[in-house]
Short mmCIF file of N, CA, C and O in Angstrom, two decimals:
data_model
loop_
_atom_site.label_atom_id
_atom_site.label_comp_id
_atom_site.label_asym_id
_atom_site.label_seq_id
_atom_site.Cartn_x
_atom_site.Cartn_y
_atom_site.Cartn_z
N MET B 1 -3.40 31.82 14.67
CA MET B 1 -4.39 31.45 13.67
C MET B 1 -3.68 31.16 12.35
O MET B 1 -2.97 32.02 11.84
N PRO B 2 -3.88 29.97 11.78
CA PRO B 2 -3.22 29.66 10.50
C PRO B 2 -3.72 30.58 9.40
O PRO B 2 -4.88 30.94 9.35
N GLN B 3 -2.81 30.95 8.54
CA GLN B 3 -3.18 31.81 7.43
C GLN B 3 -3.87 30.97 6.36
O GLN B 3 -3.45 29.85 6.07
N THR B 4 -4.91 31.53 5.77
CA THR B 4 -5.67 30.83 4.74
C THR B 4 -4.79 30.46 3.56
O THR B 4 -4.87 29.35 3.05
N ASN B 5 -3.94 31.38 3.13
CA ASN B 5 -3.07 31.08 1.98
C ASN B 5 -2.18 29.88 2.26
O ASN B 5 -1.99 29.03 1.39
N THR B 6 -1.61 29.82 3.45
CA THR B 6 -0.73 28.71 3.81
C THR B 6 -1.51 27.40 3.79
O THR B 6 -1.02 26.39 3.27
N LEU B 7 -2.70 27.41 4.33
CA LEU B 7 -3.53 26.22 4.35
C LEU B 7 -3.83 25.74 2.93
O LEU B 7 -3.66 24.56 2.61
N LEU B 8 -4.24 26.66 2.07
CA LEU B 8 -4.58 26.29 0.70
C LEU B 8 -3.36 25.80 -0.08
O LEU B 8 -3.45 24.83 -0.83
N VAL B 9 -2.23 26.45 0.12
CA VAL B 9 -1.00 26.01 -0.55
C VAL B 9 -0.63 24.61 -0.07
O VAL B 9 -0.26 23.75 -0.87
N ASN B 10 -0.73 24.36 1.22
CA ASN B 10 -0.40 23.04 1.75
C ASN B 10 -1.34 21.96 1.22
O ASN B 10 -0.89 20.86 0.90
N ILE B 11 -2.62 22.27 1.12
CA ILE B 11 -3.58 21.31 0.56
C ILE B 11 -3.21 20.98 -0.88
O ILE B 11 -3.16 19.81 -1.27
N ARG B 12 -2.91 22.00 -1.66
CA ARG B 12 -2.51 21.78 -3.06
C ARG B 12 -1.22 20.98 -3.16
O ARG B 12 -1.09 20.10 -4.00
N ARG B 13 -0.27 21.29 -2.29
CA ARG B 13 1.02 20.58 -2.30
C ARG B 13 0.82 19.09 -1.97
O ARG B 13 1.40 18.22 -2.61
N ILE B 14 -0.02 18.82 -0.99
CA ILE B 14 -0.30 17.43 -0.60
C ILE B 14 -1.00 16.70 -1.74
O ILE B 14 -0.66 15.56 -2.06
N MET B 15 -1.97 17.34 -2.36
CA MET B 15 -2.68 16.73 -3.49
C MET B 15 -1.72 16.46 -4.65
O MET B 15 -1.79 15.40 -5.28
N ARG B 16 -0.85 17.40 -4.94
CA ARG B 16 0.11 17.23 -6.03
C ARG B 16 1.05 16.06 -5.73
O ARG B 16 1.36 15.26 -6.62
N LEU B 17 1.51 15.95 -4.48
CA LEU B 17 2.37 14.83 -4.10
C LEU B 17 1.67 13.51 -4.35
O LEU B 17 2.23 12.60 -4.97
N TYR B 18 0.42 13.40 -3.89
CA TYR B 18 -0.32 12.15 -4.06
C TYR B 18 -0.55 11.85 -5.54
O TYR B 18 -0.34 10.72 -5.99
N ASP B 19 -0.95 12.86 -6.31
CA ASP B 19 -1.16 12.67 -7.75
C ASP B 19 0.13 12.21 -8.44
O ASP B 19 0.11 11.32 -9.29
N ASN B 20 1.24 12.83 -8.06
CA ASN B 20 2.53 12.43 -8.65
C ASN B 20 2.91 11.01 -8.28
O ASN B 20 3.52 10.29 -9.08
N MET B 21 2.56 10.59 -7.09
CA MET B 21 2.87 9.23 -6.65
C MET B 21 2.02 8.21 -7.41
O MET B 21 2.43 7.06 -7.59
N LEU B 22 0.83 8.62 -7.87
CA LEU B 22 -0.06 7.73 -8.62
C LEU B 22 0.28 7.66 -10.11
O LEU B 22 -0.14 6.74 -10.81
N LYS B 23 1.04 8.63 -10.62
CA LYS B 23 1.34 8.69 -12.05
C LYS B 23 1.93 7.39 -12.60
O LYS B 23 1.51 6.95 -13.68
N PRO B 24 2.87 6.75 -11.92
CA PRO B 24 3.41 5.50 -12.47
C PRO B 24 2.33 4.42 -12.64
O PRO B 24 2.39 3.64 -13.59
N ILE B 25 1.35 4.39 -11.75
CA ILE B 25 0.26 3.42 -11.89
C ILE B 25 -0.55 3.74 -13.15
O ILE B 25 -0.88 2.85 -13.93
N CYS B 26 -0.83 5.02 -13.34
CA CYS B 26 -1.57 5.44 -14.53
C CYS B 26 -0.82 5.02 -15.79
O CYS B 26 -1.42 4.45 -16.72
N GLU B 27 0.47 5.29 -15.82
CA GLU B 27 1.27 4.96 -17.00
C GLU B 27 1.37 3.46 -17.22
O GLU B 27 1.21 2.98 -18.34
N ARG B 28 1.62 2.71 -16.15
CA ARG B 28 1.79 1.25 -16.26
C ARG B 28 0.53 0.56 -16.78
O ARG B 28 0.60 -0.42 -17.50
N HIS B 29 -0.63 1.10 -16.40
CA HIS B 29 -1.90 0.45 -16.75
C HIS B 29 -2.70 1.22 -17.80
O HIS B 29 -3.86 0.88 -18.05
N ALA B 30 -2.10 2.24 -18.39
CA ALA B 30 -2.76 3.08 -19.41
C ALA B 30 -4.11 3.59 -18.91
O ALA B 30 -5.14 3.46 -19.57
N LEU B 31 -4.06 4.21 -17.71
CA LEU B 31 -5.26 4.77 -17.09
C LEU B 31 -5.09 6.26 -16.89
O LEU B 31 -3.97 6.75 -16.72
N THR B 32 -6.20 6.96 -16.87
CA THR B 32 -6.17 8.38 -16.53
C THR B 32 -6.19 8.51 -15.01
O THR B 32 -6.60 7.57 -14.30
N PRO B 33 -5.78 9.66 -14.48
CA PRO B 33 -5.87 9.86 -13.03
C PRO B 33 -7.31 9.67 -12.51
O PRO B 33 -7.50 9.11 -11.43
N LEU B 34 -8.29 10.10 -13.27
CA LEU B 34 -9.68 9.93 -12.84
C LEU B 34 -10.06 8.45 -12.78
O LEU B 34 -10.76 8.01 -11.87
N GLU B 35 -9.60 7.67 -13.73
CA GLU B 35 -9.89 6.24 -13.72
C GLU B 35 -9.27 5.57 -12.49
O GLU B 35 -9.91 4.73 -11.84
N VAL B 36 -8.06 5.96 -12.14
CA VAL B 36 -7.43 5.43 -10.93
C VAL B 36 -8.21 5.88 -9.69
O VAL B 36 -8.42 5.10 -8.76
N THR B 37 -8.68 7.11 -9.69
CA THR B 37 -9.48 7.62 -8.58
C THR B 37 -10.75 6.79 -8.40
O THR B 37 -11.13 6.44 -7.28
N ILE B 38 -11.40 6.44 -9.49
CA ILE B 38 -12.63 5.66 -9.43
C ILE B 38 -12.35 4.25 -8.91
O ILE B 38 -13.07 3.73 -8.04
N ILE B 39 -11.29 3.63 -9.40
CA ILE B 39 -10.92 2.30 -8.90
C ILE B 39 -10.64 2.37 -7.41
O ILE B 39 -11.12 1.53 -6.63
N SER B 40 -9.87 3.36 -6.99
CA SER B 40 -9.54 3.53 -5.58
C SER B 40 -10.80 3.76 -4.75
O SER B 40 -10.96 3.18 -3.67
N PHE B 41 -11.70 4.60 -5.24
CA PHE B 41 -12.94 4.89 -4.53
C PHE B 41 -13.75 3.62 -4.30
O PHE B 41 -14.19 3.34 -3.19
N LEU B 42 -13.96 2.85 -5.36
CA LEU B 42 -14.76 1.64 -5.24
C LEU B 42 -14.10 0.61 -4.31
O LEU B 42 -14.79 -0.09 -3.57
N TYR B 43 -12.80 0.56 -4.32
CA TYR B 43 -12.07 -0.36 -3.46
C TYR B 43 -12.19 0.04 -1.99
O TYR B 43 -12.35 -0.81 -1.11
N ASN B 44 -12.15 1.34 -1.73
CA ASN B 44 -12.10 1.85 -0.35
C ASN B 44 -13.46 2.24 0.24
O ASN B 44 -13.51 2.63 1.41
N ASN B 45 -14.52 2.13 -0.54
CA ASN B 45 -15.83 2.55 -0.06
C ASN B 45 -16.90 1.50 -0.33
O ASN B 45 -17.82 1.72 -1.13
N PRO B 46 -16.80 0.35 0.33
CA PRO B 46 -17.82 -0.67 0.11
C PRO B 46 -19.21 -0.12 0.45
O PRO B 46 -19.37 0.62 1.41
N GLY B 47 -20.16 -0.45 -0.39
CA GLY B 47 -21.52 0.04 -0.17
C GLY B 47 -21.80 1.37 -0.85
O GLY B 47 -22.95 1.77 -0.98
N ARG B 48 -20.78 2.06 -1.25
CA ARG B 48 -20.94 3.31 -2.01
C ARG B 48 -20.47 2.99 -3.42
O ARG B 48 -19.31 3.20 -3.77
N ASP B 49 -21.34 2.42 -4.21
CA ASP B 49 -20.91 1.80 -5.47
C ASP B 49 -21.63 2.29 -6.71
O ASP B 49 -21.76 1.57 -7.69
N THR B 50 -22.09 3.53 -6.67
CA THR B 50 -22.71 4.09 -7.87
C THR B 50 -21.89 5.29 -8.35
O THR B 50 -21.12 5.87 -7.59
N ALA B 51 -22.09 5.65 -9.60
CA ALA B 51 -21.42 6.83 -10.14
C ALA B 51 -21.83 8.07 -9.35
O ALA B 51 -21.01 8.95 -9.09
N ALA B 52 -23.09 8.11 -8.92
CA ALA B 52 -23.56 9.24 -8.11
C ALA B 52 -22.81 9.34 -6.79
O ALA B 52 -22.50 10.44 -6.32
N ASP B 53 -22.50 8.20 -6.18
CA ASP B 53 -21.71 8.20 -4.95
C ASP B 53 -20.32 8.79 -5.20
O ASP B 53 -19.82 9.58 -4.40
N ILE B 54 -19.71 8.41 -6.31
CA ILE B 54 -18.37 8.90 -6.65
C ILE B 54 -18.43 10.41 -6.87
O ILE B 54 -17.60 11.16 -6.34
N VAL B 55 -19.42 10.87 -7.62
CA VAL B 55 -19.58 12.30 -7.89
C VAL B 55 -19.76 13.07 -6.59
O VAL B 55 -19.09 14.09 -6.35
N GLU B 56 -20.63 12.56 -5.72
CA GLU B 56 -20.94 13.25 -4.46
C GLU B 56 -19.74 13.28 -3.51
O GLU B 56 -19.36 14.34 -3.01
N LEU B 57 -19.16 12.14 -3.25
CA LEU B 57 -18.12 12.07 -2.23
C LEU B 57 -16.76 12.59 -2.69
O LEU B 57 -15.98 13.09 -1.90
N ARG B 58 -16.47 12.47 -3.97
CA ARG B 58 -15.19 12.97 -4.49
C ARG B 58 -15.33 14.35 -5.12
O ARG B 58 -14.35 14.92 -5.57
N MET B 59 -16.57 14.87 -5.17
CA MET B 59 -16.84 16.20 -5.71
C MET B 59 -16.28 16.35 -7.12
O MET B 59 -15.52 17.26 -7.43
N LEU B 60 -16.66 15.40 -7.97
CA LEU B 60 -16.20 15.37 -9.36
C LEU B 60 -17.36 15.64 -10.30
O LEU B 60 -18.52 15.51 -9.93
N SER B 61 -17.04 15.99 -11.51
CA SER B 61 -18.04 16.25 -12.54
C SER B 61 -18.76 14.95 -12.93
O SER B 61 -18.12 13.94 -13.20
N LYS B 62 -20.08 15.02 -13.00
CA LYS B 62 -20.88 13.85 -13.37
C LYS B 62 -20.49 13.33 -14.76
O LYS B 62 -20.34 12.13 -14.96
N SER B 63 -20.32 14.24 -15.71
CA SER B 63 -20.00 13.81 -17.07
C SER B 63 -18.62 13.16 -17.14
O SER B 63 -18.44 12.16 -17.84
N ASN B 64 -17.64 13.71 -16.40
CA ASN B 64 -16.31 13.11 -16.39
C ASN B 64 -16.32 11.72 -15.76
O ASN B 64 -15.67 10.80 -16.26
N VAL B 65 -17.06 11.58 -14.67
CA VAL B 65 -17.16 10.27 -14.01
C VAL B 65 -17.85 9.27 -14.92
O VAL B 65 -17.39 8.13 -15.07
N SER B 66 -18.93 9.69 -15.57
CA SER B 66 -19.64 8.79 -16.49
C SER B 66 -18.73 8.29 -17.60
O SER B 66 -18.72 7.09 -17.92
N GLN B 67 -17.96 9.19 -18.19
CA GLN B 67 -17.05 8.80 -19.26
C GLN B 67 -15.96 7.86 -18.75
O GLN B 67 -15.64 6.85 -19.39
N ALA B 68 -15.39 8.16 -17.59
CA ALA B 68 -14.34 7.31 -17.02
C ALA B 68 -14.88 5.93 -16.67
O ALA B 68 -14.20 4.92 -16.89
N VAL B 69 -16.10 5.87 -16.14
CA VAL B 69 -16.72 4.58 -15.82
C VAL B 69 -16.88 3.76 -17.10
O VAL B 69 -16.56 2.56 -17.13
N GLU B 70 -17.36 4.38 -18.16
CA GLU B 70 -17.51 3.68 -19.44
C GLU B 70 -16.16 3.14 -19.93
O GLU B 70 -16.07 2.01 -20.40
N ASN B 71 -15.12 3.98 -19.83
CA ASN B 71 -13.78 3.54 -20.24
C ASN B 71 -13.32 2.34 -19.42
O ASN B 71 -12.75 1.40 -19.98
N LEU B 72 -13.55 2.37 -18.12
CA LEU B 72 -13.13 1.27 -17.25
C LEU B 72 -13.91 -0.01 -17.54
O LEU B 72 -13.36 -1.11 -17.46
N ILE B 73 -15.17 0.13 -17.91
CA ILE B 73 -15.97 -1.05 -18.30
C ILE B 73 -15.40 -1.62 -19.60
O ILE B 73 -15.23 -2.84 -19.72
N GLN B 74 -15.08 -0.74 -20.55
CA GLN B 74 -14.50 -1.19 -21.82
C GLN B 74 -13.15 -1.88 -21.61
O GLN B 74 -12.79 -2.79 -22.35
N LYS B 75 -12.40 -1.44 -20.60
CA LYS B 75 -11.09 -2.04 -20.30
C LYS B 75 -11.22 -3.29 -19.41
O LYS B 75 -10.21 -3.83 -18.97
N SER B 76 -12.45 -3.70 -19.15
CA SER B 76 -12.75 -4.88 -18.31
C SER B 76 -12.21 -4.75 -16.89
O SER B 76 -11.84 -5.74 -16.26
N LEU B 77 -12.20 -3.52 -16.37
CA LEU B 77 -11.77 -3.30 -14.99
C LEU B 77 -12.94 -3.05 -14.06
O LEU B 77 -12.81 -3.18 -12.84
N LEU B 78 -14.09 -2.70 -14.64
CA LEU B 78 -15.32 -2.47 -13.87
C LEU B 78 -16.45 -3.27 -14.46
O LEU B 78 -16.45 -3.55 -15.66
N GLN B 79 -17.40 -3.59 -13.59
CA GLN B 79 -18.64 -4.22 -14.02
C GLN B 79 -19.80 -3.38 -13.52
O GLN B 79 -19.69 -2.70 -12.49
N ARG B 80 -20.90 -3.45 -14.24
CA ARG B 80 -22.09 -2.68 -13.88
C ARG B 80 -23.25 -3.66 -13.75
O ARG B 80 -23.39 -4.57 -14.56
N ARG B 81 -24.09 -3.45 -12.71
CA ARG B 81 -25.30 -4.27 -12.59
C ARG B 81 -26.45 -3.38 -12.12
O ARG B 81 -26.25 -2.43 -11.37
N GLN B 82 -27.61 -3.71 -12.60
CA GLN B 82 -28.80 -2.93 -12.30
C GLN B 82 -29.29 -3.20 -10.88
O GLN B 82 -29.25 -4.35 -10.41
N ASP B 83 -29.75 -2.17 -10.21
CA ASP B 83 -30.33 -2.30 -8.88
C ASP B 83 -31.64 -3.07 -8.99
O ASP B 83 -32.44 -2.82 -9.90
N THR B 84 -31.87 -4.00 -8.08
CA THR B 84 -33.08 -4.81 -8.15
C THR B 84 -34.33 -4.02 -7.77
O THR B 84 -35.41 -4.30 -8.28
N ALA B 85 -34.19 -3.01 -6.93
CA ALA B 85 -35.35 -2.22 -6.51
C ALA B 85 -35.61 -1.02 -7.42
O ALA B 85 -36.77 -0.61 -7.59
N ASP B 86 -34.57 -0.46 -8.01
CA ASP B 86 -34.70 0.72 -8.86
C ASP B 86 -33.89 0.49 -10.13
O ASP B 86 -32.68 0.63 -10.14
N ARG B 87 -34.58 0.15 -11.20
CA ARG B 87 -33.91 -0.23 -12.45
C ARG B 87 -33.08 0.90 -13.05
O ARG B 87 -32.22 0.66 -13.88
N ARG B 88 -33.34 2.15 -12.65
CA ARG B 88 -32.56 3.27 -13.17
C ARG B 88 -31.19 3.37 -12.50
O ARG B 88 -30.29 4.01 -13.01
N ARG B 89 -31.05 2.75 -11.36
CA ARG B 89 -29.82 2.82 -10.56
C ARG B 89 -28.87 1.69 -10.94
O ARG B 89 -29.26 0.53 -10.96
N MET B 90 -27.62 2.05 -11.23
CA MET B 90 -26.60 1.06 -11.60
C MET B 90 -25.53 0.98 -10.52
O MET B 90 -25.02 2.01 -10.06
N HIS B 91 -25.19 -0.23 -10.14
CA HIS B 91 -24.12 -0.46 -9.17
C HIS B 91 -22.86 -0.85 -9.92
O HIS B 91 -22.90 -1.58 -10.91
N LEU B 92 -21.74 -0.38 -9.42
CA LEU B 92 -20.45 -0.65 -10.03
C LEU B 92 -19.64 -1.56 -9.11
O LEU B 92 -19.72 -1.44 -7.89
N SER B 93 -18.88 -2.43 -9.70
CA SER B 93 -17.97 -3.27 -8.92
C SER B 93 -16.68 -3.46 -9.70
O SER B 93 -16.67 -3.41 -10.93
N LEU B 94 -15.63 -3.69 -8.94
CA LEU B 94 -14.33 -3.92 -9.57
C LEU B 94 -14.29 -5.32 -10.15
O LEU B 94 -14.70 -6.28 -9.50
N ALA B 95 -13.78 -5.43 -11.35
CA ALA B 95 -13.58 -6.74 -11.97
C ALA B 95 -12.25 -7.31 -11.46
O ALA B 95 -11.42 -6.59 -10.90
N ALA B 96 -12.06 -8.59 -11.66
CA ALA B 96 -10.85 -9.26 -11.19
C ALA B 96 -9.59 -8.60 -11.73
O ALA B 96 -8.56 -8.53 -11.05
N GLY B 97 -9.66 -8.07 -12.94
CA GLY B 97 -8.50 -7.42 -13.55
C GLY B 97 -8.03 -6.18 -12.82
O GLY B 97 -6.90 -5.72 -13.02
N ALA B 98 -8.86 -5.63 -11.95
CA ALA B 98 -8.49 -4.43 -11.20
C ALA B 98 -7.67 -4.74 -9.95
O ALA B 98 -7.07 -3.84 -9.36
N THR B 99 -7.60 -6.01 -9.56
CA THR B 99 -6.91 -6.38 -8.33
C THR B 99 -5.45 -5.92 -8.29
O THR B 99 -5.03 -5.31 -7.29
N PRO B 100 -4.65 -6.16 -9.33
CA PRO B 100 -3.26 -5.66 -9.26
C PRO B 100 -3.19 -4.14 -9.11
O PRO B 100 -2.30 -3.62 -8.44
N ILE B 101 -4.14 -3.45 -9.71
CA ILE B 101 -4.15 -1.98 -9.63
C ILE B 101 -4.49 -1.54 -8.22
O ILE B 101 -3.83 -0.64 -7.67
N THR B 102 -5.47 -2.17 -7.59
CA THR B 102 -5.82 -1.80 -6.21
C THR B 102 -4.66 -2.08 -5.27
O THR B 102 -4.42 -1.31 -4.34
N GLN B 103 -3.93 -3.15 -5.52
CA GLN B 103 -2.77 -3.46 -4.67
C GLN B 103 -1.70 -2.38 -4.82
O GLN B 103 -1.10 -1.95 -3.83
N GLU B 104 -1.48 -1.93 -6.03
CA GLU B 104 -0.51 -0.86 -6.26
C GLU B 104 -0.96 0.45 -5.62
O GLU B 104 -0.16 1.18 -5.04
N ILE B 105 -2.26 0.75 -5.73
CA ILE B 105 -2.80 1.97 -5.12
C ILE B 105 -2.61 1.92 -3.61
O ILE B 105 -2.20 2.91 -2.99
N GLU B 106 -2.88 0.78 -3.02
CA GLU B 106 -2.72 0.65 -1.56
C GLU B 106 -1.27 0.86 -1.15
O GLU B 106 -0.98 1.49 -0.14
N ALA B 107 -0.33 0.32 -1.93
CA ALA B 107 1.09 0.51 -1.63
C ALA B 107 1.46 2.00 -1.72
O ALA B 107 2.20 2.52 -0.88
N VAL B 108 0.94 2.69 -2.73
CA VAL B 108 1.20 4.12 -2.88
C VAL B 108 0.60 4.88 -1.71
O VAL B 108 1.24 5.78 -1.14
N ARG B 109 -0.62 4.54 -1.33
CA ARG B 109 -1.28 5.22 -0.20
C ARG B 109 -0.48 5.07 1.08
O ARG B 109 -0.33 6.01 1.86
N GLU B 110 0.05 3.87 1.32
CA GLU B 110 0.85 3.63 2.52
C GLU B 110 2.14 4.45 2.48
O GLU B 110 2.52 5.07 3.47
N HIS B 111 2.80 4.47 1.33
CA HIS B 111 4.02 5.26 1.18
C HIS B 111 3.71 6.76 1.35
O HIS B 111 4.47 7.50 1.99
N PHE B 112 2.60 7.19 0.79
CA PHE B 112 2.16 8.58 0.92
C PHE B 112 1.97 8.94 2.40
O PHE B 112 2.46 9.96 2.87
N ARG B 113 1.25 8.07 3.13
CA ARG B 113 1.04 8.32 4.57
C ARG B 113 2.37 8.40 5.31
O ARG B 113 2.56 9.28 6.17
N GLU B 114 3.28 7.50 5.00
CA GLU B 114 4.60 7.52 5.64
C GLU B 114 5.32 8.83 5.36
O GLU B 114 5.95 9.40 6.26
N GLN B 115 5.23 9.31 4.13
CA GLN B 115 5.91 10.54 3.75
C GLN B 115 5.34 11.75 4.48
O GLN B 115 6.10 12.54 5.05
N ILE B 116 4.03 11.92 4.46
CA ILE B 116 3.47 13.16 5.01
C ILE B 116 3.39 13.16 6.53
O ILE B 116 3.37 14.23 7.14
N PHE B 117 3.39 12.00 7.15
CA PHE B 117 3.32 11.94 8.61
C PHE B 117 4.65 11.55 9.24
O PHE B 117 4.71 11.21 10.42
N GLN B 118 5.72 11.64 8.47
CA GLN B 118 7.05 11.31 8.97
C GLN B 118 7.38 12.19 10.18
O GLN B 118 7.21 13.41 10.15
N GLY B 119 7.82 11.55 11.25
CA GLY B 119 8.23 12.28 12.44
C GLY B 119 7.10 12.62 13.40
O GLY B 119 7.33 13.21 14.45
N PHE B 120 5.84 12.27 13.08
CA PHE B 120 4.72 12.53 13.97
C PHE B 120 4.66 11.46 15.06
O PHE B 120 4.88 10.28 14.78
N THR B 121 4.34 11.88 16.26
CA THR B 121 4.11 10.91 17.33
C THR B 121 2.69 10.37 17.21
O THR B 121 1.86 10.96 16.48
N GLU B 122 2.41 9.30 17.91
CA GLU B 122 1.05 8.74 17.91
C GLU B 122 0.04 9.78 18.41
O GLU B 122 -1.05 9.91 17.86
N GLN B 123 0.42 10.52 19.44
CA GLN B 123 -0.47 11.56 19.98
C GLN B 123 -0.72 12.64 18.94
O GLN B 123 -1.85 13.11 18.78
N GLU B 124 0.31 13.05 18.21
CA GLU B 124 0.13 14.07 17.18
C GLU B 124 -0.76 13.57 16.05
O GLU B 124 -1.58 14.34 15.52
N LEU B 125 -0.63 12.30 15.71
CA LEU B 125 -1.50 11.72 14.67
C LEU B 125 -2.96 11.74 15.12
O LEU B 125 -3.86 12.05 14.34
N GLU B 126 -3.20 11.42 16.38
CA GLU B 126 -4.57 11.45 16.92
C GLU B 126 -5.11 12.88 16.93
O GLU B 126 -6.27 13.12 16.58
N GLN B 127 -4.27 13.84 17.34
CA GLN B 127 -4.69 15.24 17.32
C GLN B 127 -5.01 15.69 15.90
O GLN B 127 -6.03 16.35 15.66
N PHE B 128 -4.14 15.34 14.97
CA PHE B 128 -4.36 15.70 13.58
C PHE B 128 -5.69 15.14 13.09
O PHE B 128 -6.47 15.85 12.44
N ALA B 129 -5.96 13.87 13.40
CA ALA B 129 -7.22 13.25 12.96
C ALA B 129 -8.41 14.03 13.51
O ALA B 129 -9.39 14.28 12.79
N GLY B 130 -8.35 14.43 14.75
CA GLY B 130 -9.43 15.22 15.35
C GLY B 130 -9.59 16.57 14.69
O GLY B 130 -10.71 17.00 14.38
N PHE B 131 -8.47 17.26 14.47
CA PHE B 131 -8.53 18.57 13.81
C PHE B 131 -9.06 18.43 12.39
O PHE B 131 -9.88 19.23 11.93
N ASN B 132 -8.57 17.42 11.69
CA ASN B 132 -9.00 17.20 10.31
C ASN B 132 -10.50 16.94 10.24
O ASN B 132 -11.19 17.47 9.36
N ASP B 133 -11.02 16.13 11.15
CA ASP B 133 -12.46 15.85 11.19
C ASP B 133 -13.25 17.14 11.43
O ASP B 133 -14.28 17.37 10.79
N ARG B 134 -12.78 17.97 12.34
CA ARG B 134 -13.48 19.23 12.62
C ARG B 134 -13.46 20.16 11.42
O ARG B 134 -14.47 20.80 11.09
N ILE B 135 -12.31 20.26 10.76
CA ILE B 135 -12.21 21.10 9.56
C ILE B 135 -13.17 20.59 8.49
O ILE B 135 -13.89 21.38 7.85
N ALA B 136 -13.21 19.27 8.29
CA ALA B 136 -14.10 18.68 7.28
C ALA B 136 -15.56 18.97 7.61
O ALA B 136 -16.35 19.32 6.72
N LYS B 137 -15.95 18.82 8.88
CA LYS B 137 -17.34 19.10 9.29
C LYS B 137 -17.67 20.57 9.08
O LYS B 137 -18.77 20.91 8.60
N ASN B 138 -16.74 21.46 9.42
CA ASN B 138 -16.98 22.89 9.22
C ASN B 138 -17.13 23.21 7.73
O ASN B 138 -18.01 23.99 7.34
N ALA B 139 -16.28 22.62 6.90
CA ALA B 139 -16.37 22.87 5.45
C ALA B 139 -17.67 22.34 4.89
O ALA B 139 -18.32 23.00 4.08
N LYS B 140 -18.08 21.15 5.36
CA LYS B 140 -19.33 20.56 4.87
C LYS B 140 -20.52 21.41 5.29
O LYS B 140 -21.42 21.68 4.49
N ALA B 141 -20.51 21.88 6.53
CA ALA B 141 -21.61 22.72 7.01
C ALA B 141 -21.67 24.04 6.22
O ALA B 141 -22.75 24.51 5.88
N ALA B 142 -20.51 24.61 5.94
CA ALA B 142 -20.47 25.88 5.21
C ALA B 142 -20.96 25.70 3.78
O ALA B 142 -21.66 26.58 3.25
N THR B 143 -20.63 24.58 3.14
CA THR B 143 -21.09 24.38 1.76
C THR B 143 -22.55 23.98 1.72
O THR B 143 -23.24 24.27 0.75
N SER B 144 -23.03 23.32 2.76
CA SER B 144 -24.44 22.90 2.80
C SER B 144 -25.37 24.08 3.02
O SER B 144 -26.52 24.06 2.60
N SER B 145 -24.87 25.11 3.69
CA SER B 145 -25.72 26.26 4.01
C SER B 145 -25.80 27.27 2.87
O SER B 145 -26.50 28.26 2.97
N ARG B 146 -25.10 27.01 1.78
CA ARG B 146 -25.12 27.98 0.65
C ARG B 146 -26.18 27.63 -0.33
O ARG B 146 -26.58 26.65 -0.66
#
């Protein structure tokens, strides 16, 4: 049985590695880590294009996301449009200026995957994906029942 401390330390280590790999993008484009997260989210989650979606799926603070979205709009990297059925709902989309950033994020993500899965066989990657899905479902069920 894996020890909880080891699991939590490994999760933190993996997150720190990914955050550190994104730092050059933040610096090059004068963006905060949260702003890069929002750009990445919108790029990788078509159809999930509201601030509420970002808050829910990335488990981030609503106020922090709202501020970062405003900053990205001011930097001409995001656009906002009103929902036709519900005027209170705003949809976000990446502006053309975000394209170089999304390309850099994708390159970092690929390098990150290569780093953390180095030496894994195809079968081990499939097993990991299955285990990871089960862990995520268990965590979601545990948080939903509270």
